[in-house]
Each structure stands twice: as C-alpha cells, then as structure tokens.
Coordinates of C-alpha atoms and ligand atoms in Angstrom, one line a residue:
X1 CA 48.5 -116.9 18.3
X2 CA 48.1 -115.5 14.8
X3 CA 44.7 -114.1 15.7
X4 CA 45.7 -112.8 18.7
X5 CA 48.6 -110.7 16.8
X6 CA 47.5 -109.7 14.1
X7 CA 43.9 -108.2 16.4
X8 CA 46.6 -106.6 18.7
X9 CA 45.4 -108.8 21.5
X10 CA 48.4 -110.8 22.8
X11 CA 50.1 -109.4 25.7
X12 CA 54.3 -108.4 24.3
X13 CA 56.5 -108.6 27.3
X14 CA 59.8 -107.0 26.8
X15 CA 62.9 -108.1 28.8
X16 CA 65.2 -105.9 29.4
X17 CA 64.2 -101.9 29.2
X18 CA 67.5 -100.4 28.3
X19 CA 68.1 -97.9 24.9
X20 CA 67.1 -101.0 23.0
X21 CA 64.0 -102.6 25.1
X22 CA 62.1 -99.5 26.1
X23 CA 61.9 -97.9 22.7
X24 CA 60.7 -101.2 21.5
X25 CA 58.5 -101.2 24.3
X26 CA 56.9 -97.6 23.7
X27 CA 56.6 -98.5 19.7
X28 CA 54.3 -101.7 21.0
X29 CA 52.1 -99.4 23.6
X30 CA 51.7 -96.5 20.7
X31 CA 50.6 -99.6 18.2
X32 CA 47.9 -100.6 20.8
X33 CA 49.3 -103.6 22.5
X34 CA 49.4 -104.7 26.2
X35 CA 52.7 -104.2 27.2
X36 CA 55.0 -105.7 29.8
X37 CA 58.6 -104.3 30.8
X38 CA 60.3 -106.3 33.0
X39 CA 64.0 -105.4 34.2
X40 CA 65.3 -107.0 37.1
X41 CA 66.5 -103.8 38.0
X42 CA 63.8 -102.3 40.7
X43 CA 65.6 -98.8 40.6
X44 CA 65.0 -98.7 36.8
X45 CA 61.6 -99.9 36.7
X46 CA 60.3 -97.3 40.1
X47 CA 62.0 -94.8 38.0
X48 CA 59.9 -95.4 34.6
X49 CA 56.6 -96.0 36.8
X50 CA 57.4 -92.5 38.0
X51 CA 57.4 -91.4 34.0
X52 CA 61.1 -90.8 34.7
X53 CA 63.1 -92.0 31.4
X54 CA 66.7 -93.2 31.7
X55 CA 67.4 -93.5 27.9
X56 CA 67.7 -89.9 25.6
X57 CA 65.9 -91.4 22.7
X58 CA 62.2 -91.9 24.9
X59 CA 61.3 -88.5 26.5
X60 CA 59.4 -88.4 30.0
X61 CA 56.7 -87.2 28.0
X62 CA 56.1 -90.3 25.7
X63 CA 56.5 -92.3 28.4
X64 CA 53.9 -90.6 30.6
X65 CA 51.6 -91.4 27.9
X66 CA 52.2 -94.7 27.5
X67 CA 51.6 -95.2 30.6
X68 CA 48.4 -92.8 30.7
X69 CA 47.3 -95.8 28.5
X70 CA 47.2 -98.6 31.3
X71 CA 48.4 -100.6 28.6
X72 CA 51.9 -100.5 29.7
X73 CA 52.6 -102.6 33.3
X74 CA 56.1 -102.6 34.3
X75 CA 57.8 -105.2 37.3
X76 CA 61.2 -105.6 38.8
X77 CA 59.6 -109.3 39.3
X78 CA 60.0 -112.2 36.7
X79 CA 56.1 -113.5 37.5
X80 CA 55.1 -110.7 35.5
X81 CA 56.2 -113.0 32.6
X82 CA 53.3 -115.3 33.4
X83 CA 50.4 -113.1 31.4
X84 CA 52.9 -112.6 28.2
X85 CA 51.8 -114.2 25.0
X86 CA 54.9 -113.3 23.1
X87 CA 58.7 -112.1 25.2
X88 CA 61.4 -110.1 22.9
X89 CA 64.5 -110.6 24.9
X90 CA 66.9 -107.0 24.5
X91 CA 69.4 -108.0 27.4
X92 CA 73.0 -107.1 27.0
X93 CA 75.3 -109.1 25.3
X94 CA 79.0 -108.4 26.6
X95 CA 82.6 -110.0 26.4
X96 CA 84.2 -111.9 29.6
X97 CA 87.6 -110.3 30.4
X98 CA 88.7 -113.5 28.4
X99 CA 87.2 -111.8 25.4
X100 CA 84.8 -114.2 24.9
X101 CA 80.9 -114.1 24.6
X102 CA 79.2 -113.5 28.3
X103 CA 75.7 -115.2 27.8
X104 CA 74.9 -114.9 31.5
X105 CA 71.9 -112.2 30.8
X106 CA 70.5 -113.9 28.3
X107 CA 70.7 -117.5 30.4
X108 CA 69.1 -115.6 33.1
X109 CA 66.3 -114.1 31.3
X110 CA 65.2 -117.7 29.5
X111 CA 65.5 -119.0 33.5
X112 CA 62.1 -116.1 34.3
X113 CA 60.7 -117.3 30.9
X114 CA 61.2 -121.3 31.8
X115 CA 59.9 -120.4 35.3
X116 CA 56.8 -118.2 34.0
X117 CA 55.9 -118.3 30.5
X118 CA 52.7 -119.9 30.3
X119 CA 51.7 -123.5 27.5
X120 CA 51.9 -121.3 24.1
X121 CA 54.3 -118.5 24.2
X122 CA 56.4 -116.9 21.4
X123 CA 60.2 -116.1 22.1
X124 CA 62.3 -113.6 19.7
X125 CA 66.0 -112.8 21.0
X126 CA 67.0 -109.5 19.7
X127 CA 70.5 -109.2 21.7
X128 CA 73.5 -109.3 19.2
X129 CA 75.1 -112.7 19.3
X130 CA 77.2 -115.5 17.7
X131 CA 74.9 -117.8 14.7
X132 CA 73.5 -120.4 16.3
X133 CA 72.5 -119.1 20.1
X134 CA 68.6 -118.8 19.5
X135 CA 68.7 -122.7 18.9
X136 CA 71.1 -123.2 21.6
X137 CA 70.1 -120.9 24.4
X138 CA 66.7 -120.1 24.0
X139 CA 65.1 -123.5 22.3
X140 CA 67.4 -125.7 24.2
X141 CA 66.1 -125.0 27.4
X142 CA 62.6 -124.7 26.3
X143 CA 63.0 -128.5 24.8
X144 CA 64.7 -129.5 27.8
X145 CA 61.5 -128.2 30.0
X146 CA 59.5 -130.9 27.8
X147 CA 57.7 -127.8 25.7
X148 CA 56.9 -128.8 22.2
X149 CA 58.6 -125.9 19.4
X150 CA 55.3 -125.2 17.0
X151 CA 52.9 -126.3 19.5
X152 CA 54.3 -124.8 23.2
X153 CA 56.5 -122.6 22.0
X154 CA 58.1 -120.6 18.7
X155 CA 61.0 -119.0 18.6
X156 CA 63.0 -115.9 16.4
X157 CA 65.9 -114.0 16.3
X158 CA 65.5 -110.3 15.2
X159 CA 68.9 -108.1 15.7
X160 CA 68.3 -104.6 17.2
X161 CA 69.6 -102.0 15.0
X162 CA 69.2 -99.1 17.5
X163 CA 71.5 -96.2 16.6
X164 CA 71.2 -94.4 20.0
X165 CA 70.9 -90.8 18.9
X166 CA 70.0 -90.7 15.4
X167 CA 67.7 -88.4 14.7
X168 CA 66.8 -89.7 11.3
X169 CA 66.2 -93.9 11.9
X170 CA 64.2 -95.0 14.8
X171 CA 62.7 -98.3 16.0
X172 CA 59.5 -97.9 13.6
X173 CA 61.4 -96.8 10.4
X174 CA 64.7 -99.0 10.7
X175 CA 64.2 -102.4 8.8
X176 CA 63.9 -105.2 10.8
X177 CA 65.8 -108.7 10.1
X178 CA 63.6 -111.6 11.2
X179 CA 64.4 -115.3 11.6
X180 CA 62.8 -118.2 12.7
X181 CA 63.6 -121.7 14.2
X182 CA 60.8 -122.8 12.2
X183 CA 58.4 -121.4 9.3
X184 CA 55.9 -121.1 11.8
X185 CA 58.1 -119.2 14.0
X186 CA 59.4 -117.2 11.3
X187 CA 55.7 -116.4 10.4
X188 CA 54.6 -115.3 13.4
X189 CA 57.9 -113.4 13.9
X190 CA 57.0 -111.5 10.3
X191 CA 53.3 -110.7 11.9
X192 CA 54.7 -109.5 15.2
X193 CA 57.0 -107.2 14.3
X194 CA 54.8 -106.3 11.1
X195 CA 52.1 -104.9 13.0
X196 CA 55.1 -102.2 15.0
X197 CA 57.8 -101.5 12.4
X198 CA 57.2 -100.6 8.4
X199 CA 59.4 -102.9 6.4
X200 CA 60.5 -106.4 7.7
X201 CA 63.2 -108.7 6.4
X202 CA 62.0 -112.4 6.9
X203 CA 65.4 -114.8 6.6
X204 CA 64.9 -118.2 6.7
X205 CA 66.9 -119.5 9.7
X206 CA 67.4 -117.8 13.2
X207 CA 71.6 -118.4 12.4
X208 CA 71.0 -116.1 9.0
X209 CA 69.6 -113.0 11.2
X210 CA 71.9 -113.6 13.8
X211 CA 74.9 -113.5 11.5
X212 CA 73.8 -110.5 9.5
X213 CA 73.9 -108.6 12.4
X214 CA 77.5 -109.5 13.6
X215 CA 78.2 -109.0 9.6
X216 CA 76.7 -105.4 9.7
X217 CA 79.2 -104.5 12.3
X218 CA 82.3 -106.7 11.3
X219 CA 81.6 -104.7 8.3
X220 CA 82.2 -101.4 9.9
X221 CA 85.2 -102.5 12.2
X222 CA 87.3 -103.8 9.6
X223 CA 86.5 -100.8 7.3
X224 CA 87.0 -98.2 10.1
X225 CA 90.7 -100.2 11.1
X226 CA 91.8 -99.9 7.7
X227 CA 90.9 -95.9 7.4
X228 CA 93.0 -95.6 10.4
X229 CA 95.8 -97.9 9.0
X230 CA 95.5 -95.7 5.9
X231 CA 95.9 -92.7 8.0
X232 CA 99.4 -94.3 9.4
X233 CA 100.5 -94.7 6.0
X234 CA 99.9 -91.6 5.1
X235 CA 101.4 -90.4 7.7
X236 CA 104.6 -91.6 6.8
X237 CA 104.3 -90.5 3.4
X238 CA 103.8 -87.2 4.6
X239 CA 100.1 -87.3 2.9
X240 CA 97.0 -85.9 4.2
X241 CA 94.8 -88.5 4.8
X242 CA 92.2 -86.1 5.0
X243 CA 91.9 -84.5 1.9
X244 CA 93.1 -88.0 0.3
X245 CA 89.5 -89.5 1.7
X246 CA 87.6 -86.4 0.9
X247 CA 89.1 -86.8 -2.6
X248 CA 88.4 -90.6 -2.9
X249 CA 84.9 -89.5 -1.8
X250 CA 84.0 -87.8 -4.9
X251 CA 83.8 -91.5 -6.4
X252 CA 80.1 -91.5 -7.0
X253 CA 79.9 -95.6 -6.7
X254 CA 82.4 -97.9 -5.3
X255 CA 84.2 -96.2 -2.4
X256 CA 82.4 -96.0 1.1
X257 CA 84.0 -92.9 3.5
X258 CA 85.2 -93.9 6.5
X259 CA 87.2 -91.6 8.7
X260 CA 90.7 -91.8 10.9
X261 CA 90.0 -91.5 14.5
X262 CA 91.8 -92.0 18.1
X263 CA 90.1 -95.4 18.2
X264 CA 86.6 -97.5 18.9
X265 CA 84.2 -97.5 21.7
X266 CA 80.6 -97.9 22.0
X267 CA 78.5 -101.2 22.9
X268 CA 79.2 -102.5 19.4
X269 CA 81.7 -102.0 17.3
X270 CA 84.5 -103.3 19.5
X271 CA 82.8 -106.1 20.9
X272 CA 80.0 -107.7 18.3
X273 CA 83.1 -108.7 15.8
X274 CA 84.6 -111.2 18.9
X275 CA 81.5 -112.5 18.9
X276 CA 82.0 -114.0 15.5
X277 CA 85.6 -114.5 16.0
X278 CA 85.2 -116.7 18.8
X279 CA 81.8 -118.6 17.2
X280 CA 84.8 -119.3 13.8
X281 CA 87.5 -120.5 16.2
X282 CA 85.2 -123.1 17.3
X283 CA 84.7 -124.3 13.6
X284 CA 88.8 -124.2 13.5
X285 CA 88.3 -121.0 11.0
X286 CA 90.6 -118.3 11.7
X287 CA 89.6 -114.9 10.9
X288 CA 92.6 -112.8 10.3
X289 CA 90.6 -109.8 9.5
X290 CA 88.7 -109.4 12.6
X291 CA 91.7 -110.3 14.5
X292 CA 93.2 -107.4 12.8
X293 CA 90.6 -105.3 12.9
X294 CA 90.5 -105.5 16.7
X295 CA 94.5 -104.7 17.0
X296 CA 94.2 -102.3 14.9
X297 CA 91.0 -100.1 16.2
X298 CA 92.8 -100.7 19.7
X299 CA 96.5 -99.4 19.1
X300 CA 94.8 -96.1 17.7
X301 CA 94.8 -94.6 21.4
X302 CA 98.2 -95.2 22.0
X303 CA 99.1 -93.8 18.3
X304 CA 97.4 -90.9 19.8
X305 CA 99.5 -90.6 23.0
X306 CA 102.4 -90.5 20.7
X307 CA 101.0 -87.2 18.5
X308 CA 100.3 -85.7 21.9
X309 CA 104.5 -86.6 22.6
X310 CA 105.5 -84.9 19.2
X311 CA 102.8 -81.8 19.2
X312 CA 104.4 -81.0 23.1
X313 CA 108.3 -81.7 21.8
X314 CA 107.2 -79.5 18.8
X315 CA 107.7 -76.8 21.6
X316 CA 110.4 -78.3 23.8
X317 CA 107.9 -79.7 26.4
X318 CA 107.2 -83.4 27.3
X319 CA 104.3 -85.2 28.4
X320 CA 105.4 -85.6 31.5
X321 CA 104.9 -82.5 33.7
X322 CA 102.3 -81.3 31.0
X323 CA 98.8 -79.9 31.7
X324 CA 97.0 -81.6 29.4
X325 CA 92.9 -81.5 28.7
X326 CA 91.0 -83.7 26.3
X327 CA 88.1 -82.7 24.9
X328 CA 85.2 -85.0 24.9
X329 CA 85.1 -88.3 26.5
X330 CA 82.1 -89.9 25.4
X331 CA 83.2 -92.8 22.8
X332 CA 81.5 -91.0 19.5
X333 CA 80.4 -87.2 19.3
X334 CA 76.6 -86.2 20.8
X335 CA 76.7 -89.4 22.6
X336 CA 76.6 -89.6 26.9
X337 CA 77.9 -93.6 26.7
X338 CA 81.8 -93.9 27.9
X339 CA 81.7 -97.8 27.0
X340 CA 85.0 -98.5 25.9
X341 CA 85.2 -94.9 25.1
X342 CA 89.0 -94.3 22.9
X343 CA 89.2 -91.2 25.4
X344 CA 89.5 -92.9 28.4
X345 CA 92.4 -95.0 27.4
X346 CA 94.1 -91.7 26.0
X347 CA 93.6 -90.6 29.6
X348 CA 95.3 -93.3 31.5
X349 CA 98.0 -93.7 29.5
X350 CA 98.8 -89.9 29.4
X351 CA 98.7 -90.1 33.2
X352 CA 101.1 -93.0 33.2
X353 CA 103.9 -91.0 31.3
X354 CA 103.2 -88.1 34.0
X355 CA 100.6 -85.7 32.5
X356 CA 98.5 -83.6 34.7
X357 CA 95.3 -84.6 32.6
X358 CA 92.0 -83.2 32.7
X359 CA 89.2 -83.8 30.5
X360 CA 86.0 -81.6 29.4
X361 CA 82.8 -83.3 28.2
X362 CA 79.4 -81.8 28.9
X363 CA 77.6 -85.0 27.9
X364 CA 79.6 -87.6 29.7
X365 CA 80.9 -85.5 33.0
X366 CA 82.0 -88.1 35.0
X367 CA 83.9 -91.3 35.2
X368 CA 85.7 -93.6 37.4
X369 CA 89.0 -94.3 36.0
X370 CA 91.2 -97.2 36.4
X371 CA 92.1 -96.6 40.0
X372 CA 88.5 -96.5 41.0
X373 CA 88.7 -92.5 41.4
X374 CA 85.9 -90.6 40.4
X375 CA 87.0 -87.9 37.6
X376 CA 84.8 -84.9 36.9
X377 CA 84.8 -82.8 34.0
X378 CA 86.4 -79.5 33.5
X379 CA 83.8 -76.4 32.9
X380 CA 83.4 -75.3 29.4
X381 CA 85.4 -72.2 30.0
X382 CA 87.5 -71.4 26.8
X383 CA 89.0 -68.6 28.2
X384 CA 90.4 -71.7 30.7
X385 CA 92.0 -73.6 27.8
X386 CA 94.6 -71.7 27.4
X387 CA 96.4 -72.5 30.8
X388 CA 97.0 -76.3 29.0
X389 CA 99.8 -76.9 27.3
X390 CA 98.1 -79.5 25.2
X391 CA 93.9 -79.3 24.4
X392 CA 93.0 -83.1 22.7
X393 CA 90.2 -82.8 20.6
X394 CA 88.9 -86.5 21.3
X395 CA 85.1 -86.6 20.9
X396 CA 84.0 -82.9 19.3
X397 CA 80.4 -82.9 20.2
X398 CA 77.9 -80.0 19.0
X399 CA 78.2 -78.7 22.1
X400 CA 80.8 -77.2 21.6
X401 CA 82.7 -74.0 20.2
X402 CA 85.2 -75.1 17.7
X403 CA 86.1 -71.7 16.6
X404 CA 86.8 -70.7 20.5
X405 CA 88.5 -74.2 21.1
X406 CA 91.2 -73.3 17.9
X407 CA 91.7 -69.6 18.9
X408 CA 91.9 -69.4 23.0
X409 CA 94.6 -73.3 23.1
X410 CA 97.8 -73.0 23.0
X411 CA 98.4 -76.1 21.3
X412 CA 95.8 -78.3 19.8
X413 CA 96.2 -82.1 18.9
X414 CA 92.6 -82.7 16.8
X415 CA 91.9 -86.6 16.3
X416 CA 89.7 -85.9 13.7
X417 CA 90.2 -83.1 11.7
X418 CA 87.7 -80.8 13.3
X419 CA 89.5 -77.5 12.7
X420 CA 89.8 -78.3 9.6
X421 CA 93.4 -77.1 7.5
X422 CA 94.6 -74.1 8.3
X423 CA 97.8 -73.1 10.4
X424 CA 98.4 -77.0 11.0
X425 CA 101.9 -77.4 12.0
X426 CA 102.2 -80.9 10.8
X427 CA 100.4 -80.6 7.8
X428 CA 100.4 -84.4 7.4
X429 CA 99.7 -85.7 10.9
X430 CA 96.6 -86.9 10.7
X431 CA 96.5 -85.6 14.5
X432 CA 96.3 -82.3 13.0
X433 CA 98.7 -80.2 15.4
X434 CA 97.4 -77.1 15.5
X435 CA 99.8 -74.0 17.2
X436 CA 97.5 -71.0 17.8
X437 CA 100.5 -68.8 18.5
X438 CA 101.6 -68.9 14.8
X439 CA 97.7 -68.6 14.0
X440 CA 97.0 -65.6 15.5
X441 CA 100.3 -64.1 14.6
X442 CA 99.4 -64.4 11.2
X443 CA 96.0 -63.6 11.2
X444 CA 97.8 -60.6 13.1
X445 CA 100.2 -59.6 9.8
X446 CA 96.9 -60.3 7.2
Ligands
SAJ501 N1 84.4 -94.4 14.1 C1 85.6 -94.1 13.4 N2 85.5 -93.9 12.1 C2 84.4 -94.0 11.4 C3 83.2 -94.4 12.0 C4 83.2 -94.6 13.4 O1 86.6 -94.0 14.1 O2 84.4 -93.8 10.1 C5 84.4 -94.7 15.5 C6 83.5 -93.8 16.3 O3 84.1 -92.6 16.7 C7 83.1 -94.7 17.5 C8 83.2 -96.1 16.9 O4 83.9 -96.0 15.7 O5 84.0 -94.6 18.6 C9 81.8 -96.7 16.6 O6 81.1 -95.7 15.9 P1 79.8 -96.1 15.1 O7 79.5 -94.9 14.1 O8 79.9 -97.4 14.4 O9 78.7 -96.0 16.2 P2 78.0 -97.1 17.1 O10 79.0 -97.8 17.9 O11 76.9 -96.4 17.8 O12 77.4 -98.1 16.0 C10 76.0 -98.2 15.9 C11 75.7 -99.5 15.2 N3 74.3 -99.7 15.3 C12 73.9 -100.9 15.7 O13 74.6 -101.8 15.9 C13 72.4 -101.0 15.8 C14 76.2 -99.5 13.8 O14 75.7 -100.7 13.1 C15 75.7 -98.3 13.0 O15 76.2 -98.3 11.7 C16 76.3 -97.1 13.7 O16 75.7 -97.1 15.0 C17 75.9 -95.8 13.0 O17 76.0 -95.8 11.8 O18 75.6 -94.8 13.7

C-alpha cells in the first residue's frame, strides 16, 4: 500500500463531497490520483458530473478539468467504494437537539465501507469529533467484521481545517494534523496526505488529532465569549470596547484580538466545543469554560434585541410596531451559510416583540424561519433604507455600501463597529447607535 501511494497508483475515494470533501477531492485529481466521490446524495453527484459546483471555493471550471481527466468517477451508489484503496471520510458531524454528538453520518458511511471496501483498505476520518471516535467508530466495526488493523485495514484521523472563503489558506497550503491507530497507520497517513498537501503534522495517536481539532476551536469560542463579555462590561462602564481592543492590540506579543459581535454561527464554532463537553462529562470532568462559553456566545442575540429596544426608545418608538431591517444574514461577513447564523435569532425574537422585520443579504437571500415560512431578502436599494425605523448592521459583507448604509438610515444599530466612531449617539454601546439626523445636520453646519 506504500508503493501504491507514494507511485500515485491507489485509487482515494472520498465520502462525502461537501465544502470539505470535494476540495480535497480536486487537490487528489490535480496531484494525479484516481479519484472517487461518493455522496449518497444523487442530486449532488448529477450536478458535479454535469461540471456544476455546489461549493464557492471549487469553480465549475476546475472541476470540468478534473473531470476532463477521467481520473475523477463520481456515484450516488456506495459499491463504488469497492475499487478504493484508501477512503477519507468528510461527512458532517452535527449536535442532536439534545446537544449531544449526532454520529449517524459517520455510522452510515463505515456501514458502505464494511459493505464494499475490499481485503487491504486505508481509512482516515477527517470529520470534527470527540477523542476517541476513530477507535470507536471506525476500527470497531472494522474488528467486529473479523478484518485484521495493520494487515486488512489502517486507520487515521486527520481534522479538516477548511476555512470556507479564505482566500489566503486552501486545502494544499493549510497544515495537516495526522494520527494513526497504529505507526503503520500513522505512516501511511503521513505518505497519503504528503503526496497532496505541503506540510504535515504526524501525532502519535488518532485521540491527539482529534482533540487538537476540538482544541483549535474551543480555543476560539471561549476567546470570542469573553470579547463579548468584555464588551458588556464595558458597556456598563460607559467604555468603548472598541477602541479599548484596538488599544490592547498595539501589544506586539501576548494579547490575541478578538472582536464583540451579535453572537456565533457557522458549522463550527458553536457546535465542535459540545463535542468536547459532552466526551469530559463522560469522564465526570466538568468544563465550566465551555459551558460558559456556549451561554455566553448564545445570549449575544438577545443582548442585541435589547440595543435595538434602547436605539428605537432613544426616539420615543418601541419595537413593537417598528419597521425594522437587518443587514446581512449569513452567520460571518462574505459568507452564503445561515447555519446557526446570530441573525436569524435576532430576527425571530424581534418579530416576537412585534417588529415588522425585514432583512437584506445579497449572499444568503433566503431562509425559512421558524414557522416554516420562506423569507426573501429585501433589494439593496439604499435609497429604501430610509423608510425603517431601525437598519441592524448584522453581517456587513463587502457587498455592500457602508457609506450609503450610515447616510440614507434613519437610525442605525451596528453590531460590530462598522461605521466606525463618528456621530454615535451612545458613544459606549458597543451596538454603536448611530442617528443620521444629527449626522447630517452637523455635517450640514461644518
Ligand atoms: N466571531 C466573533 N468574534 C470574533 C471572531 C468570530 O464574534 O472575534 C464570530 C463570527 O462572526 C462567526 C463566528 O464567530 O459568527 C465564527 O467565526 P469564525 O471566524 O470562527 O469562522 P468559522 O466558523 O468559519 O470558523 C472557521 C474555523 N475553521 C475550521 O474549523 C477549519 C476556525 O478554526 C477558523 O479559525 C475560522 O474559520 C477562521 O479563522 O476563519
């Protein structure tokens, strides 16, 4: 199996083709190896046969090479498994409503593996999980089947690092974690991914790499909950948080910037932390911080609800009866994923205290909100902003026009400082409240 890697002849099939799987599939095509995609969703895979990308970061156009290649087979169907020398598994890995770790994707992808893989097959699980699954869920079942681990089968556990987006780190330059069951498996895990992506950090058990994943992002939760527990200090000490952070940022060493917002969304953030939560409640160990973290990151949308309450009574007018429009849905700015987006909470609770809400986001234009209604965004008409007594900057993508945002609104409540300082009503708030009228009649008397 070595041989066959390192010669680029072993067949890669990749389980799951979503903004993780299919970039990791196209880096594997464009490095000169065979390459399966298998997603049990038929839709997905006659789309991608048609060179019809789903995911931003992989163009039509790369794809319709790789598949000008016939290197790169794709299948709704699990047999497709059966020619595979090595499987990366990149299934989802979300919470149950109970907040606790849904493993049903990756349970039914090592059912097509245990049902197709052929005698010698490598295994690596890159889906973000608790420490300890690769052995569990992946090797268990394999063992179970009667397959021999360093003879039938080897197993690793690399973490994806996609940042969906980023312009700067992609699949090939983005380090790459990688742990084995075994030496063996950790060796051929080193060779694998060495031959795709430039630097590679072999750990020496599957439950290191698994953990430094969930660390990576703990890491950022926690930080991110305190910046916006910070910010609700501040607040009360009538401080800008704002310039206090850009302030602390001068510290060349020591201090890491993270910034106030209306809350968390995204695929990660808010969900890979419960993953370790719930894996150090079963070894009786309580983490406070991620608890807190969670509580925290999650009351931010109602803290924001509240601003919106102050900026309106500012001017004598409640939420309820308001016109209000946030701007930008989408859970972090240039992004089209709504996933536990901050935004859409703001929006349902705003309509439970009796707003007229509408919302404008030219990359995420639609969702369905909690009554199962299908919401569609506003144009991006400034001159139109000014009919709502309230404009939310919630997600302020590139897309748009700040400057036209802060001069045709009424009244502006910006979650994250966009406008920047001046002719902020609240100085403080760290929802800078931002009252055009008195802008424009100063700018007027200058
Ligand atoms: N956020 C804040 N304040 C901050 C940073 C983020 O409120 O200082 C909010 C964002 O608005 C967003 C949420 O937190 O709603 C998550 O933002 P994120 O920047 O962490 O972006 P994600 O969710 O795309 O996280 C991914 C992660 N990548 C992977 O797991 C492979 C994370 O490890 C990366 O650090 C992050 O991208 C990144 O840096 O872009």
């Amino acid at each position: 199996m070595k041989t066959k890697f390192m010669n680029k002849e072993a067949k890669i099939a990749i389980i799951g083709l979503g903004y993780v799987g299919l970039p990791l599939a196209v880096a594997f095509v464009e490095k000169g190896f065979h390459t399966i995609g298998y997603d049990t969703s038929a839709r997905k895979i006659d789309s991608l046969m048609y060179g019809v990308s789903d995911i931003a970061d992989i163009s039509n156009q790369t794809l319709q090479g790789c598949l000008d290649t016939g290197a790169f087979e794709l299948s709704s169907r699990a047999a497709i498994l059966r020619e595979a020398d090595a499987i990366i598994i990149c299934v989802p890995t979300p919470l149950t409503e109970a907040m606790e770790p849904d493993m049903s994707f990756i349970k039914h992808a090592m059912e097509d593996i245990i049902a197709n893989a052929k005698q010698e097959v490598f295994i690596s699980l890159e889906s973000t999980t608790y420490p300890g699954t690769t052995r569990e869920l992946i090797c268990g079942p394999m063992l179970e089947k009667g397959y021999t681990l360093g003879q039938d089968f080897f197993a690793c556990y690399s973490p994806e690092r996609v940042d969906p987006g980023n312009k700067q780190f992609h699949t090939l330059n983005t380090p790459k974690v990688v742990g084995g069951v075994d030496v063996r498996s950790k060796e051929l895990g080193e060779i694998l991914y060495g031959q795709v992506i430039d630097t590679i950090v072999p750990v020496n058990s599957t439950e290191v790499a698994e953990m430094s994943k969930l660390l990576e992002n703990t890491f950022r939760s926690i930080n991110i909950a305190f910046i916006n527990e910070m910010a609700l200090l501040a607040e009360k000490m009538e401080i800008d948080i704002w310039e206090t952070i850009e302030a602390a940022s001068s510290k060349p060493f020591g201090f890491m910037k993270f910034t106030p917002g209306p809350g968390i969304g995204g695929h990660c953030i808010p969900l890979d932390p419960m993953y370790l939560s719930w894996k150090a409640k079963s070894k009786n160990f309580y983490s406070r911080f991620i608890d807190l973290a969670h509580e925290t990151n999650h009351l931010m949308p109602e803290k924001m609800v509240d601003h919106a309450a102050e900026a309106l009574n500012l001017h004598q007018k409640s939420i309820n009866g308001s016109k209000i429009l946030l701007v930008g849905m989408a859970y972090k700015e240039n992004s089209n994923d709504l996933r536990e987006s901050p935004g859409l909470h703001i929006y349902e609770q705003l309509c439970t205290r009796g707003a007229d809400v509408s919302f404008c986001d030219p990359e995420a234009p639609t969702f369905r909100d909690t009554a199962g209604n299908m919401q569609e965004s506003v144009a991006v008409d400034y001159e139109a902003f000014a009919a709502y007594d309230l404009v939310v900057i919630v997600t302020p993508h590139k897309a748009f026009d700040l400057a036209q945002i802060g001069t045709k609104s009424q009244l502006i409540l910006d979650t994250k400082n966009t406008l920047k300082d001046s002719f902020t009503e609240k100085k403080w708030a760290y929802g800078k409240v931002h009252n055009t009228q008195a802008m424009t009649k100063e700018l007027s008397q200058r």
